[in-house]
Coordinates of C-alpha atoms in Angstrom, one line a residue:
M1 CA -41.6 -1.8 -6.4
S2 CA -39.6 -4.9 -5.5
E3 CA -37.3 -5.1 -2.5
P4 CA -33.7 -4.4 -3.3
L5 CA -31.5 -7.4 -4.0
L6 CA -28.4 -5.5 -2.8
E7 CA -28.3 -2.6 -0.4
V8 CA -25.0 -0.7 0.0
R9 CA -25.0 2.1 2.7
D10 CA -22.2 4.5 3.6
L11 CA -19.5 2.1 2.4
R12 CA -16.0 3.2 3.3
T13 CA -12.9 1.4 2.2
H14 CA -9.5 2.8 3.1
F15 CA -5.9 1.9 2.3
R16 CA -3.1 2.5 4.7
T17 CA 0.1 3.8 3.0
E18 CA 3.4 5.4 4.0
D19 CA 1.9 8.8 3.0
G20 CA -1.3 8.4 5.0
V21 CA -4.8 6.9 4.6
V22 CA -6.2 6.7 1.1
R23 CA -10.1 6.9 1.1
A24 CA -10.6 4.9 -2.0
V25 CA -14.4 4.5 -1.2
D26 CA -15.8 7.2 1.0
G27 CA -19.5 6.9 1.9
V28 CA -20.9 5.2 -1.1
S29 CA -24.7 4.2 -1.0
F30 CA -26.8 2.6 -3.7
D31 CA -29.4 -0.2 -4.3
I32 CA -29.6 -2.9 -7.0
H33 CA -33.0 -4.5 -7.7
P34 CA -33.6 -8.0 -9.1
G35 CA -33.1 -8.1 -12.9
E36 CA -31.9 -4.5 -13.3
T37 CA -28.5 -3.1 -14.5
L38 CA -26.8 -0.4 -12.5
A39 CA -23.8 1.2 -14.3
V40 CA -21.1 2.8 -12.2
V41 CA -19.2 5.3 -14.3
G42 CA -16.3 7.6 -13.7
E43 CA -12.6 8.2 -14.5
S44 CA -9.8 5.8 -13.6
G45 CA -9.0 6.2 -9.9
S46 CA -12.5 7.2 -8.9
G47 CA -13.2 4.1 -6.8
K48 CA -15.3 2.0 -9.1
S49 CA -13.3 -1.2 -8.9
V50 CA -12.6 -0.9 -5.2
T51 CA -16.4 -0.6 -4.6
S52 CA -16.9 -3.9 -6.5
L53 CA -14.1 -5.7 -4.6
S54 CA -15.6 -4.4 -1.4
I55 CA -18.9 -6.0 -2.1
L56 CA -17.3 -9.4 -2.4
R57 CA -14.8 -8.6 0.4
L58 CA -11.9 -9.1 -1.9
V59 CA -10.0 -6.0 -0.8
P60 CA -6.4 -7.1 0.2
D61 CA -5.8 -6.6 3.9
P62 CA -3.2 -5.2 4.4
P63 CA -3.1 -2.5 3.1
G64 CA -6.9 -2.1 2.4
R65 CA -9.8 -2.4 4.8
I66 CA -13.5 -1.8 4.9
V67 CA -13.8 0.6 7.8
G68 CA -17.5 1.4 7.8
G69 CA -20.9 1.0 6.2
S70 CA -23.1 -2.0 5.4
I71 CA -23.6 -4.3 2.5
R72 CA -26.8 -6.3 2.6
L73 CA -27.8 -9.1 0.1
R74 CA -31.5 -9.9 0.5
G75 CA -31.2 -8.4 4.0
R76 CA -28.2 -10.4 5.0
D77 CA -25.2 -8.3 6.2
L78 CA -22.2 -9.6 4.2
L79 CA -19.7 -7.7 6.4
G80 CA -20.8 -9.8 9.4
L81 CA -20.2 -13.2 7.7
S82 CA -17.3 -15.4 8.5
P83 CA -14.7 -16.1 5.8
A84 CA -16.2 -19.6 5.2
E85 CA -19.7 -18.1 4.9
M86 CA -18.4 -15.4 2.5
R87 CA -16.8 -18.0 0.3
A88 CA -20.2 -19.7 -0.1
V89 CA -21.6 -16.3 -1.3
R90 CA -18.9 -15.7 -3.9
G91 CA -19.8 -17.6 -7.1
R92 CA -23.1 -18.9 -5.8
E93 CA -25.0 -15.6 -5.1
I94 CA -22.6 -13.0 -6.4
S95 CA -20.1 -13.5 -9.2
M96 CA -17.6 -11.1 -10.8
I97 CA -16.1 -10.7 -14.2
F98 CA -12.7 -9.0 -13.9
Q99 CA -11.1 -6.6 -16.3
E100 CA -8.3 -8.7 -17.7
P101 CA -9.2 -12.4 -18.2
M102 CA -5.6 -13.5 -18.9
T103 CA -4.5 -12.5 -15.4
S104 CA -7.8 -13.8 -13.8
L105 CA -7.6 -17.3 -15.3
N106 CA -5.1 -19.8 -13.8
P107 CA -2.6 -20.6 -16.6
V108 CA -1.8 -24.1 -15.3
F109 CA -5.4 -25.5 -15.4
T110 CA -7.6 -26.0 -18.4
C111 CA -10.5 -23.7 -19.0
G112 CA -13.1 -26.5 -18.4
E113 CA -11.4 -27.5 -15.1
Q114 CA -11.6 -24.0 -13.8
I115 CA -15.3 -23.7 -14.5
A116 CA -16.0 -27.2 -13.2
E117 CA -14.2 -26.4 -9.9
A118 CA -16.7 -23.6 -9.2
V119 CA -19.6 -26.0 -9.9
R120 CA -18.2 -28.7 -7.7
T121 CA -17.5 -26.2 -4.9
H122 CA -21.0 -24.8 -4.7
D123 CA -23.2 -27.5 -6.0
R124 CA -21.4 -30.6 -4.6
V125 CA -21.8 -32.6 -7.8
P126 CA -19.5 -35.4 -9.2
R127 CA -16.7 -34.5 -11.6
R128 CA -18.5 -35.8 -14.6
A129 CA -21.5 -33.7 -14.0
A130 CA -19.4 -30.6 -13.3
R131 CA -17.5 -31.1 -16.6
A132 CA -20.8 -31.4 -18.4
R133 CA -22.0 -28.1 -16.8
A134 CA -18.7 -26.5 -17.8
I135 CA -19.2 -27.5 -21.5
E136 CA -22.8 -26.4 -21.3
M137 CA -21.8 -22.9 -20.1
L138 CA -19.1 -22.6 -22.8
E139 CA -21.8 -23.4 -25.4
L140 CA -24.1 -20.9 -23.8
T141 CA -21.5 -18.2 -24.1
G142 CA -21.1 -18.9 -27.8
I143 CA -17.8 -20.7 -27.9
P144 CA -17.6 -23.1 -30.8
L145 CA -16.3 -26.7 -30.2
A146 CA -17.0 -26.2 -26.5
A147 CA -15.9 -29.7 -25.5
Q148 CA -12.6 -29.2 -27.2
R149 CA -12.1 -25.7 -25.8
A150 CA -12.8 -27.1 -22.3
D151 CA -9.5 -29.0 -22.5
E152 CA -7.4 -26.1 -23.6
Y153 CA -5.4 -23.7 -21.5
P154 CA -6.1 -19.9 -21.3
H155 CA -3.0 -19.0 -23.4
Q156 CA -4.4 -21.1 -26.3
L157 CA -7.5 -18.9 -26.6
S158 CA -8.0 -15.4 -28.0
G159 CA -8.9 -12.5 -25.8
G160 CA -12.5 -12.6 -26.7
M161 CA -12.7 -16.4 -26.0
R162 CA -11.0 -15.9 -22.6
Q163 CA -13.5 -13.3 -21.7
R164 CA -16.3 -15.7 -22.6
V165 CA -14.7 -18.4 -20.4
M166 CA -14.7 -15.8 -17.5
I167 CA -18.4 -15.2 -18.2
A168 CA -19.1 -18.9 -18.3
M169 CA -17.3 -19.4 -14.9
A170 CA -19.1 -16.5 -13.3
L171 CA -22.5 -17.7 -14.4
A172 CA -22.0 -21.4 -13.9
C173 CA -23.8 -21.4 -10.6
R174 CA -26.6 -19.1 -11.7
P175 CA -25.8 -16.1 -9.4
S176 CA -28.4 -13.5 -8.5
L177 CA -26.0 -10.6 -9.0
L178 CA -23.2 -10.3 -11.6
I179 CA -20.5 -7.7 -11.1
A180 CA -18.9 -6.9 -14.4
D181 CA -15.8 -4.8 -13.9
E182 CA -15.0 -3.2 -17.3
P183 CA -15.5 -6.6 -19.0
T184 CA -14.7 -5.3 -22.5
T185 CA -11.7 -3.1 -21.7
A186 CA -9.0 -5.2 -23.4
L187 CA -11.1 -6.2 -26.4
D188 CA -11.5 -4.7 -29.9
V189 CA -14.8 -3.0 -30.7
T190 CA -16.3 -5.9 -32.6
V191 CA -15.7 -8.4 -29.8
Q192 CA -16.9 -5.7 -27.2
A193 CA -20.3 -5.6 -28.9
Q194 CA -20.5 -9.4 -28.9
I195 CA -19.7 -9.6 -25.2
L196 CA -22.2 -6.9 -24.2
E197 CA -24.9 -8.5 -26.3
L198 CA -24.1 -11.9 -24.7
L199 CA -24.3 -10.4 -21.2
E200 CA -27.7 -8.8 -22.0
Q201 CA -28.9 -12.1 -23.4
L202 CA -27.8 -14.1 -20.4
Q203 CA -29.2 -11.6 -18.0
G204 CA -32.6 -12.1 -19.6
E205 CA -32.4 -15.8 -19.6
L206 CA -31.1 -16.1 -16.0
G207 CA -33.0 -13.2 -14.5
M208 CA -30.0 -11.8 -12.7
A209 CA -29.1 -8.3 -11.7
V210 CA -25.9 -6.7 -13.1
L211 CA -23.5 -4.1 -11.6
L212 CA -21.6 -2.8 -14.6
V213 CA -18.4 -0.9 -13.9
T214 CA -17.3 1.1 -16.9
H215 CA -16.1 4.5 -18.2
D216 CA -17.8 4.1 -21.6
L217 CA -20.9 6.2 -21.6
G218 CA -21.9 4.6 -24.9
V219 CA -22.1 1.2 -23.2
V220 CA -24.1 2.7 -20.4
A221 CA -26.7 4.2 -22.8
E222 CA -27.2 0.8 -24.5
T223 CA -27.3 -1.5 -21.4
A224 CA -28.0 0.2 -18.1
D225 CA -31.3 1.0 -16.3
R226 CA -29.7 3.3 -13.8
V227 CA -26.4 5.2 -13.6
A228 CA -24.2 6.1 -10.6
V229 CA -21.4 8.6 -11.3
M230 CA -18.4 8.3 -9.1
Y231 CA -15.7 10.9 -8.4
A232 CA -12.9 10.7 -5.9
G233 CA -14.4 7.7 -4.0
Q234 CA -17.9 9.1 -3.8
I235 CA -21.1 9.0 -5.8
V236 CA -21.9 12.5 -7.0
E237 CA -25.0 11.7 -9.0
Q238 CA -27.4 8.8 -9.4
A239 CA -30.5 8.5 -11.6
E240 CA -32.3 6.5 -14.3
V241 CA -30.2 6.3 -17.5
G242 CA -32.7 8.3 -19.7
R243 CA -33.0 11.1 -17.1
I244 CA -29.3 11.5 -16.5
F245 CA -28.5 11.5 -20.2
A246 CA -31.2 14.1 -20.9
A247 CA -30.5 16.4 -18.0
P248 CA -27.3 15.7 -15.9
A249 CA -27.6 17.6 -12.7
H250 CA -24.1 17.6 -11.3
P251 CA -21.3 19.8 -12.8
Y252 CA -18.9 16.8 -12.9
T253 CA -21.5 14.7 -14.8
R254 CA -22.0 17.5 -17.3
A255 CA -18.2 17.7 -17.8
L256 CA -18.1 13.9 -18.6
F257 CA -20.9 14.3 -21.1
A258 CA -19.3 17.3 -22.7
A259 CA -16.2 15.2 -23.3
I260 CA -18.0 12.6 -25.5
P261 CA -17.1 12.9 -29.2
R262 CA -20.1 13.7 -31.6
M263 CA -20.1 11.6 -34.8
D264 CA -22.7 14.0 -36.3
L265 CA -20.3 16.9 -36.3
D266 CA -17.6 17.3 -38.9
D267 CA -15.5 19.9 -37.0
Q268 CA -15.9 19.4 -33.3
E269 CA -14.2 21.0 -30.3
L270 CA -13.8 18.2 -27.7
A271 CA -14.2 19.5 -24.2
A272 CA -11.3 17.9 -22.3
I273 CA -11.2 17.8 -18.5
P274 CA -7.7 19.0 -17.6
G275 CA -5.6 17.5 -14.7
R276 CA -6.4 14.2 -13.0
V277 CA -8.6 12.8 -10.2
P278 CA -7.2 14.4 -7.0
P279 CA -5.4 12.3 -4.5
L280 CA -7.7 10.5 -2.1
D281 CA -5.6 11.2 1.0
A282 CA -6.5 14.9 1.0
N283 CA -7.8 16.6 4.2
R284 CA -11.6 16.7 3.5
A285 CA -12.2 18.9 6.5
L286 CA -10.4 21.7 4.6
L287 CA -12.8 21.1 1.7
E288 CA -15.9 21.4 3.8
R289 CA -14.7 24.9 4.7
G290 CA -14.4 25.7 1.0
A291 CA -10.6 25.4 0.9
G292 CA -8.7 24.5 -2.2
A293 CA -9.4 25.2 -5.8
G294 CA -10.9 23.5 -8.9
R295 CA -9.2 20.6 -10.5
G296 CA -6.6 21.7 -12.9
A297 CA -6.0 25.0 -11.1
P298 CA -3.4 25.9 -8.4
G299 CA -4.3 24.1 -5.2
A300 CA -6.1 21.3 -7.1
R301 CA -4.6 18.7 -4.9
R302 CA -7.2 19.5 -2.3
A303 CA -10.1 20.0 -4.6
L304 CA -12.2 17.0 -3.8
P305 CA -16.0 16.7 -3.5
A306 CA -17.2 17.9 -0.1
R307 CA -20.4 16.9 1.6
G308 CA -23.2 19.4 1.3
R309 CA -26.6 19.8 -0.2
D310 CA -26.7 17.5 -3.2
R311 CA -27.3 19.5 -6.3
G312 CA -26.8 16.3 -8.3
R313 CA -29.6 14.3 -6.7
H314 CA -32.5 13.0 -8.8
A315 CA -34.1 11.0 -6.0
G316 CA -33.9 10.7 -2.3
P317 CA -32.1 8.2 -0.1
G318 CA -33.4 4.6 -0.4
Q319 CA -35.5 5.5 -3.5
R320 CA -34.8 3.5 -6.6
G321 CA -33.9 6.5 -8.6
G322 CA -31.0 7.7 -6.6
S323 CA -29.1 7.9 -3.3
P324 CA -27.4 10.7 -1.3
C325 CA -25.2 12.7 -3.5
L326 CA -22.5 15.3 -3.0
T327 CA -21.5 18.8 -4.1
L328 CA -18.1 20.1 -4.8
T329 CA -16.6 23.1 -2.9
P330 CA -17.6 26.5 -4.3
A331 CA -14.2 26.9 -6.0
A332 CA -14.5 23.4 -7.6
L333 CA -18.1 24.1 -8.7
S334 CA -17.0 27.3 -10.4
W335 CA -14.3 25.4 -12.2
F336 CA -16.7 22.7 -13.6
D337 CA -19.2 25.4 -14.6
R338 CA -16.8 27.3 -16.7
P339 CA -16.2 26.5 -20.4
L340 CA -14.0 23.4 -20.7
R341 CA -10.7 23.3 -22.6
P342 CA -11.4 22.7 -26.3
A343 CA -9.5 20.3 -28.4
R344 CA -10.0 20.4 -32.2
C345 CA -11.2 17.1 -33.7
S346 CA -11.9 16.9 -37.5
R347 CA -13.1 13.9 -39.4
S348 CA -11.2 13.2 -42.6
R349 CA -13.2 13.4 -45.8
G350 CA -12.4 10.8 -48.3

């Protein structure tokens, strides 16, 4: 087994608010190996995007701050780097594709100039060579008339093309790790499939690892090697994709899978998860004593995962198949183990 490319251990990122401290990421640990795809899944508000931003040290301070843990890239502690050293890592060794390209691209610079800037910054090449690299990357991502598109502004392109520009910018310096934070959220299903196929193709050509943040389990099944399930700022289960789809061990993971629509059933009762992800400023000490109730029930505000023996574990700490996981409080476990709320879904017959 190869050495991990990225090692995240007990990562904790908190936000200071008027109502108290929000533990957006609370003790997350995982590894990513060269060339593999790790998918991080979970509901909105579970801490997926903040985990990604923490790896690149892009959490705004204030109000956010990485308060504990370690992030090592090839053994190098990223949390100990100076701001200048960290800027050299971003784009060169680790790149990120953000959720919404229209807000990630600068509207006053052409697409080609924004890609070329990253190349000039990290590779120290002349402007002509940087522009040639930008056009090459646009061609690599499947954009027609790449030289012409390089001189256009983001608002002149479609959503799918803007996302391809973001991919070209992220991969222009051949990073070892690509963080893709829900890269297909704002795209229609046809363009989604094209973007995912493109990422898989470029991953094979460049040999990079991918951290895929998503809430689409269908995408996970098609693209990921391993899966980490997040809930309330913590990883509750982690395993190889085939194993976790065949036999999810944690009650929350089972609840997520139960909520997936089945196309092979004409009349299906969808198992909805009532309520929402509990607030992350709850007193976890109460949870460890078994206080609170299951999500969606009275007292659910304090029903967060509490540390304990990890029923959701598929492999031990530091092993490629998993990392330390969590259990819910007894009350929360009893809620997830009960039958979920059904919602009738019928396919029309034409």
